[in-house]
Amino acid sequence: MKYRLVLALVVLVLVPFLITFRVSSTPSAPPPSPTTAIADTSGTSLRSLAQKRGVSIGAAVALEPLQNDATYRKVLAREFNVLVPENAMKFAVIHPKRNQYNFAQIDTLVAFAKAHGMQVRGHPLVWHYSLPNWLEKGNFTREELKEILREHIQTVVGRYRGQIAVWDIANEVVTRDGSFVDSIWLREIGPEYLDLAFRWAHEADPKARLYYNEYSAEEISEKSDSVYNFASGMLQRGVPIHGIGLQMHKLVTWSFSSSVADNIKRIGKLGLEVSITEMDISIAEGTGPREERLAKQARIYGDMMRVCLSAPHCKTFAMWGFTDRYTWATSWLGTEGAPLIFDESFRPKGSYKALEEALSR
Ligand code: XIL
């Protein structure tokens, strides 16, 4: 009798407690991924539709789910033909010590892309962020830093020559007022580090398409004027720049106008390509029921795809991930923004359907 009582106590109290504790002690770990055919879409795929329309479709890819989540791999390979390393190519990851590179992560992504007929977009070579301590605290002279940057760019671009055809060389470098974002490169080398970066990358792979990638420069604005002026200055100086990446991290409250199309047009007139490189639309902000915000999100995705399709020099439409299960919005921005086109169970959202529809016309 006593024994039964103890057993009942264990079952009724201890087991639920343990389950609750486990779940709440790992709040960021999502539940196991569905392994069934839940992720199947209508039989077509975005990549097959995009291919017919002459545009590439991409997603930023994180190593952890690529290695551990079969559904993630399946949907990624089925829907996208461009893979962007979310973090695997950042300076601190790929070049952790002065004389040591770590290509293991990016090689895993490149191998996956190759196995599934996907292009890789190199991202990013020069950024003020994600730099290793040895570099930031190194007290290097100007000449030493120039040599570090040249060696970094030429080692990485050279290693993937013939495998990575498009690169974000410079990431987030100008401010609204046309000055440059503070960084060790700017402080120690001066603004010419940017021209040099493009020239060095071009030397390492003369066939690669080299981009300057920027956020909040989608519409005609002070910031996009700065981007435009900077890029046209580079062209005048004969710097090998081939395109501008518009990141497009936006909120669902974004009310855009024809000004995105106008901006894309003026970049084209410079003779440059454009790509949408990191699109995500957070629904965390704004009022109204969730369903309404999701519908608005879908409209924005569809509209932006149409804008890209109507500009022949808009080459790639890439998102910063593809499933709300794994998005920097949760881990980095700390919001439940549900900003992507598949939900947390890999079901296609309205945003997916909006892209599908835009590509099908
Ligand atoms: C972000 C990643 O998504 C995060 O995981 C990381 O901690 C910080 O960087 N613009 C960019 C991307 O160009 O490289 C950033 O990626 C998001 C903003």
Coordinates of C-alpha atoms and ligand atoms in Angstrom, one line a residue:
M1 CA 0.0 0.0 0.0
K2 CA 2.7 2.4 1.1
Y3 CA 4.7 1.4 -2.0
R4 CA 1.7 2.2 -4.2
L5 CA 1.3 5.6 -2.7
V6 CA 4.9 6.4 -3.3
L7 CA 4.6 5.2 -6.9
A8 CA 1.5 7.4 -7.4
L9 CA 3.3 10.4 -6.0
V10 CA 6.2 9.9 -8.4
V11 CA 3.9 9.5 -11.4
L12 CA 1.6 12.4 -10.5
V13 CA 4.0 14.9 -9.1
L14 CA 7.6 14.2 -10.0
V15 CA 7.2 13.3 -13.7
P16 CA 5.2 16.4 -14.6
F17 CA 7.7 18.5 -12.6
L18 CA 10.6 17.0 -14.4
I19 CA 9.0 17.6 -17.8
T20 CA 8.1 21.2 -17.0
F21 CA 11.6 21.8 -15.6
R22 CA 13.2 20.4 -18.7
V23 CA 11.2 22.5 -21.0
S24 CA 11.4 25.7 -19.1
S25 CA 15.2 25.3 -18.4
T26 CA 15.8 25.3 -22.2
P27 CA 13.5 28.0 -23.4
S28 CA 15.4 28.6 -26.7
A29 CA 15.5 24.9 -27.7
P30 CA 12.7 24.3 -30.1
P31 CA 10.7 21.0 -29.9
P32 CA 11.9 18.2 -32.1
S33 CA 11.3 18.9 -35.8
P34 CA 8.5 17.1 -37.6
T35 CA 10.0 14.4 -39.8
T36 CA 6.9 13.6 -41.8
A37 CA 6.0 15.2 -45.1
I38 CA 4.5 18.3 -43.4
A39 CA 6.8 20.6 -45.3
D40 CA 5.5 19.7 -48.7
T41 CA 4.2 22.6 -50.7
S42 CA 1.9 22.4 -53.7
G43 CA 4.3 20.3 -55.7
T44 CA 6.3 23.1 -57.3
S45 CA 9.0 24.9 -55.5
L46 CA 10.2 28.5 -55.3
R47 CA 13.5 27.6 -56.9
S48 CA 11.8 26.0 -60.0
L49 CA 9.5 28.9 -60.4
A50 CA 12.3 31.4 -59.8
Q51 CA 14.5 29.7 -62.4
K52 CA 11.8 30.2 -65.0
R53 CA 11.7 33.9 -64.2
G54 CA 15.5 34.3 -64.4
V55 CA 16.0 35.2 -60.8
S56 CA 17.8 33.3 -58.0
I57 CA 16.1 32.6 -54.7
G58 CA 18.2 32.2 -51.5
A59 CA 18.2 31.8 -47.8
A60 CA 20.8 32.4 -45.1
V61 CA 21.7 29.1 -43.6
A62 CA 22.9 28.3 -40.0
L63 CA 25.2 25.4 -39.4
E64 CA 23.4 23.9 -36.3
P65 CA 20.0 23.1 -38.0
L66 CA 21.7 22.1 -41.2
Q67 CA 23.6 19.4 -39.2
N68 CA 20.8 18.4 -36.9
D69 CA 17.4 18.9 -38.5
A70 CA 16.5 16.7 -41.5
T71 CA 13.4 18.7 -42.3
Y72 CA 15.4 21.9 -42.5
R73 CA 17.8 20.3 -44.9
K74 CA 15.0 18.9 -47.0
V75 CA 13.1 22.2 -47.3
L76 CA 16.2 24.2 -47.9
A77 CA 17.3 22.0 -50.8
R78 CA 13.9 21.8 -52.3
E79 CA 13.0 25.5 -52.3
F80 CA 16.2 27.5 -52.7
N81 CA 19.1 27.7 -55.2
V82 CA 21.3 30.2 -53.3
L83 CA 22.8 29.5 -49.9
V84 CA 24.1 32.4 -47.8
P85 CA 26.2 31.5 -44.8
E86 CA 24.5 33.2 -41.8
N87 CA 27.7 33.2 -39.7
A88 CA 30.1 30.7 -41.0
M89 CA 32.1 33.2 -43.0
K90 CA 32.3 36.0 -40.5
F91 CA 35.8 37.1 -39.7
A92 CA 35.8 35.8 -36.1
V93 CA 34.6 32.4 -37.2
I94 CA 36.7 31.8 -40.3
H95 CA 39.9 33.5 -39.1
P96 CA 40.0 32.9 -35.3
K97 CA 43.8 33.4 -34.9
R98 CA 46.2 35.5 -36.9
N99 CA 47.8 32.5 -38.6
Q100 CA 44.9 30.2 -38.4
Y101 CA 41.8 29.8 -40.6
N102 CA 38.8 27.7 -39.8
F103 CA 37.1 26.6 -43.0
A104 CA 35.3 23.6 -41.5
Q105 CA 31.9 25.4 -41.1
I106 CA 31.9 27.1 -44.5
D107 CA 33.1 23.9 -46.2
T108 CA 30.1 22.0 -44.8
L109 CA 27.8 24.7 -46.3
V110 CA 29.6 24.7 -49.6
A111 CA 29.4 20.9 -49.8
F112 CA 25.7 21.0 -49.1
A113 CA 25.1 23.6 -51.8
K114 CA 27.1 21.7 -54.3
A115 CA 25.2 18.5 -53.6
H116 CA 21.9 20.3 -54.2
G117 CA 22.8 22.4 -57.1
M118 CA 22.8 25.7 -55.2
Q119 CA 25.0 28.7 -55.6
V120 CA 26.8 30.1 -52.5
R121 CA 26.8 33.8 -51.8
G122 CA 30.0 34.8 -49.9
H123 CA 29.1 36.9 -46.9
P124 CA 30.7 39.2 -45.6
L125 CA 34.4 39.9 -46.1
V126 CA 34.7 43.4 -44.6
W127 CA 32.4 44.4 -41.7
H128 CA 32.9 46.3 -38.5
Y129 CA 31.2 43.6 -36.5
S130 CA 32.2 40.0 -35.6
L131 CA 35.9 40.6 -35.5
P132 CA 38.2 38.4 -33.4
N133 CA 40.0 39.8 -30.4
W134 CA 43.4 39.2 -31.8
L135 CA 42.5 41.7 -34.5
E136 CA 40.7 44.3 -32.4
K137 CA 43.2 44.3 -29.6
G138 CA 46.3 43.7 -31.7
N139 CA 47.7 47.3 -31.8
F140 CA 48.8 46.8 -35.4
T141 CA 50.3 49.5 -37.6
R142 CA 48.5 50.7 -40.6
E143 CA 50.7 48.7 -42.9
E144 CA 50.2 45.6 -40.8
L145 CA 46.4 46.0 -40.9
K146 CA 46.4 46.5 -44.6
E147 CA 48.4 43.3 -45.0
I148 CA 46.0 41.4 -42.6
L149 CA 43.0 42.6 -44.6
R150 CA 44.6 41.8 -48.0
E151 CA 45.7 38.4 -46.8
H152 CA 42.3 37.6 -45.3
I153 CA 40.4 38.6 -48.4
Q154 CA 42.7 36.9 -50.9
T155 CA 42.9 33.7 -48.8
V156 CA 39.1 33.4 -48.5
V157 CA 38.2 34.5 -52.0
G158 CA 41.1 32.5 -53.5
R159 CA 40.1 29.3 -51.7
Y160 CA 36.6 29.4 -53.2
R161 CA 37.6 30.6 -56.7
G162 CA 35.3 28.9 -59.2
Q163 CA 33.0 27.8 -56.3
I164 CA 31.6 31.1 -55.0
A165 CA 30.7 33.4 -57.8
V166 CA 29.1 36.3 -55.8
W167 CA 30.5 38.0 -52.7
D168 CA 29.3 40.7 -50.3
I169 CA 32.7 42.4 -50.0
A170 CA 31.7 45.3 -47.8
N171 CA 28.9 45.1 -45.4
E172 CA 27.1 48.1 -43.7
V173 CA 29.8 50.7 -44.3
V174 CA 28.1 54.1 -44.8
T175 CA 25.9 56.2 -42.6
R176 CA 22.9 58.4 -43.5
D177 CA 25.0 61.5 -43.7
G178 CA 27.5 59.9 -46.1
S179 CA 30.3 59.4 -43.6
F180 CA 31.7 55.9 -43.0
V181 CA 30.7 53.6 -40.1
D182 CA 33.4 53.5 -37.4
S183 CA 35.6 50.4 -37.6
I184 CA 39.1 49.3 -37.0
W185 CA 39.6 49.3 -40.8
L186 CA 38.4 53.0 -41.0
R187 CA 40.3 54.2 -38.0
E188 CA 43.6 52.5 -38.9
I189 CA 43.7 52.3 -42.7
G190 CA 41.3 55.1 -43.7
P191 CA 38.3 55.1 -46.0
E192 CA 40.5 53.7 -48.9
Y193 CA 40.3 50.3 -47.2
L194 CA 37.0 49.8 -49.1
D195 CA 38.4 50.4 -52.6
L196 CA 41.3 48.2 -51.6
A197 CA 39.0 45.4 -50.4
F198 CA 37.2 45.3 -53.8
R199 CA 40.5 45.4 -55.7
W200 CA 42.0 42.6 -53.7
A201 CA 39.0 40.4 -54.1
H202 CA 39.0 41.0 -57.8
E203 CA 42.6 40.0 -58.0
A204 CA 41.9 36.8 -56.2
D205 CA 38.9 35.9 -58.5
P206 CA 38.6 38.1 -61.5
K207 CA 35.3 36.4 -62.5
A208 CA 33.5 36.9 -59.2
R209 CA 30.6 39.4 -58.9
L210 CA 31.5 41.8 -56.0
Y211 CA 28.8 43.5 -54.0
Y212 CA 28.4 46.2 -51.4
N213 CA 25.6 45.2 -49.0
E214 CA 23.6 47.7 -46.9
Y215 CA 20.6 47.9 -44.6
S216 CA 17.9 50.6 -44.6
A217 CA 18.9 51.6 -48.1
E218 CA 15.9 50.1 -49.9
E219 CA 14.0 53.2 -50.6
I220 CA 15.1 56.6 -51.9
S221 CA 16.4 58.3 -48.7
E222 CA 19.3 60.1 -47.3
K223 CA 21.0 56.7 -46.5
S224 CA 20.4 55.3 -50.0
D225 CA 21.7 58.5 -51.5
S226 CA 24.9 57.9 -49.5
V227 CA 25.1 54.3 -50.8
Y228 CA 24.4 55.5 -54.3
N229 CA 27.0 58.3 -54.2
F230 CA 29.6 56.0 -52.7
A231 CA 29.0 53.3 -55.3
S232 CA 29.2 55.8 -58.2
G233 CA 32.4 57.2 -56.7
M234 CA 33.9 53.7 -56.7
L235 CA 32.9 53.2 -60.3
Q236 CA 34.5 56.6 -61.3
R237 CA 37.7 55.5 -59.5
G238 CA 37.6 52.2 -61.5
V239 CA 37.0 50.0 -58.5
P240 CA 35.6 46.6 -59.5
I241 CA 32.1 46.8 -57.9
H242 CA 29.3 44.9 -59.7
G243 CA 26.3 45.2 -57.4
I244 CA 24.5 46.6 -54.4
G245 CA 22.7 44.3 -51.9
L246 CA 19.6 45.7 -50.2
Q247 CA 19.2 43.7 -47.0
M248 CA 15.5 44.4 -46.3
H249 CA 15.2 43.6 -42.6
K250 CA 11.9 45.3 -42.1
L251 CA 8.9 45.5 -39.8
V252 CA 5.4 44.7 -40.8
T253 CA 4.5 48.3 -40.1
W254 CA 6.8 49.3 -43.1
S255 CA 4.9 51.5 -45.5
F256 CA 6.9 51.6 -48.6
S257 CA 6.1 53.2 -51.9
S258 CA 7.3 53.1 -55.4
S259 CA 10.5 54.4 -54.0
V260 CA 12.0 51.0 -53.7
A261 CA 11.5 50.4 -57.4
D262 CA 12.9 53.9 -58.2
N263 CA 15.9 53.2 -56.1
I264 CA 16.6 49.9 -57.8
K265 CA 16.1 51.7 -61.1
R266 CA 18.7 54.3 -60.4
I267 CA 21.2 51.7 -59.2
G268 CA 20.7 50.0 -62.6
K269 CA 21.4 53.2 -64.4
L270 CA 24.8 53.2 -62.8
G271 CA 25.4 49.8 -64.5
L272 CA 25.2 47.9 -61.3
E273 CA 23.2 44.8 -60.4
V274 CA 20.9 44.7 -57.4
S275 CA 20.0 41.8 -55.1
I276 CA 17.7 41.6 -52.1
T277 CA 20.0 39.9 -49.7
E278 CA 18.5 39.4 -46.2
M279 CA 14.8 39.9 -46.3
D280 CA 12.7 39.3 -43.2
I281 CA 9.6 41.1 -42.1
S282 CA 9.0 41.0 -38.3
I283 CA 5.3 41.0 -37.2
A284 CA 6.3 41.7 -33.6
E285 CA 5.4 45.3 -33.9
G286 CA 2.2 46.9 -35.1
T287 CA -1.3 46.6 -33.9
G288 CA -4.1 44.3 -35.0
P289 CA -4.6 40.5 -34.7
R290 CA -1.8 38.2 -35.6
E291 CA -3.6 37.0 -38.7
E292 CA -3.9 40.5 -40.0
R293 CA -0.2 41.1 -39.5
L294 CA 0.7 37.9 -41.2
A295 CA -1.4 38.9 -44.2
K296 CA 0.4 42.3 -44.3
Q297 CA 3.7 40.4 -44.1
A298 CA 2.7 38.3 -47.1
R299 CA 1.7 41.4 -49.1
I300 CA 5.2 42.9 -48.5
Y301 CA 6.9 39.7 -49.6
G302 CA 4.9 39.5 -52.7
D303 CA 5.3 43.2 -53.6
M304 CA 9.1 43.0 -53.1
M305 CA 9.3 39.9 -55.3
R306 CA 7.3 41.8 -58.0
V307 CA 9.6 44.8 -57.7
C308 CA 12.6 42.6 -58.2
L309 CA 11.1 40.7 -61.1
S310 CA 10.3 44.0 -62.9
A311 CA 13.9 45.0 -62.8
P312 CA 16.1 42.9 -65.2
H313 CA 19.2 43.8 -63.1
C314 CA 17.7 42.4 -59.9
K315 CA 19.4 39.1 -59.7
T316 CA 18.7 37.4 -56.4
F317 CA 16.0 37.5 -53.9
A318 CA 17.4 36.1 -50.6
M319 CA 15.9 35.9 -47.1
W320 CA 17.7 35.8 -43.8
G321 CA 16.6 32.3 -43.1
F322 CA 13.4 30.6 -44.3
T323 CA 11.7 29.1 -41.2
D324 CA 10.4 30.9 -38.1
R325 CA 11.9 28.0 -36.2
Y326 CA 15.4 29.3 -36.7
T327 CA 15.7 33.1 -37.1
W328 CA 18.0 35.7 -35.8
A329 CA 14.9 37.6 -34.8
T330 CA 14.4 35.3 -31.8
S331 CA 17.9 34.6 -30.8
W332 CA 19.4 38.0 -31.5
L333 CA 16.7 40.6 -31.5
G334 CA 14.7 38.7 -28.8
T335 CA 11.4 39.1 -30.4
E336 CA 8.8 36.7 -31.6
G337 CA 8.8 38.3 -35.0
A338 CA 7.9 35.3 -37.1
P339 CA 9.6 37.1 -39.9
L340 CA 10.1 34.3 -42.5
I341 CA 8.1 32.3 -45.1
F342 CA 7.7 29.0 -43.3
D343 CA 6.3 28.7 -39.8
E344 CA 8.0 26.9 -36.9
S345 CA 6.7 23.6 -38.2
F346 CA 7.9 24.2 -41.7
R347 CA 4.5 24.8 -43.0
P348 CA 4.4 27.4 -45.9
K349 CA 2.9 30.7 -44.6
G350 CA 1.0 33.3 -46.5
S351 CA 4.3 34.9 -47.3
Y352 CA 5.4 31.7 -49.1
K353 CA 2.3 31.7 -51.1
A354 CA 2.7 35.4 -52.0
L355 CA 6.2 34.7 -53.4
E356 CA 4.8 31.6 -55.2
E357 CA 2.1 33.7 -56.7
A358 CA 4.4 36.6 -57.7
L359 CA 6.7 34.1 -59.4
S360 CA 4.0 32.3 -61.2
R361 CA 2.6 35.2 -63.1
Ligands
XIL1 C1 23.5 38.2 -37.9 C2 23.2 36.7 -37.6 O1 22.0 36.4 -38.1 C3 23.3 36.5 -36.1 O2 23.2 35.1 -35.9 C4 24.6 37.0 -35.6 O3 24.7 36.8 -34.2 C5 24.8 38.5 -36.0 O4 24.7 38.6 -37.4 N1 23.1 42.1 -41.3 C6 24.0 41.2 -41.8 C7 24.1 39.8 -41.2 O5 24.7 41.5 -42.7 O6 25.4 39.2 -41.3 C8 23.6 39.8 -39.8 O7 23.6 38.4 -39.3 C9 22.2 40.4 -39.7 C10 22.2 41.8 -40.1

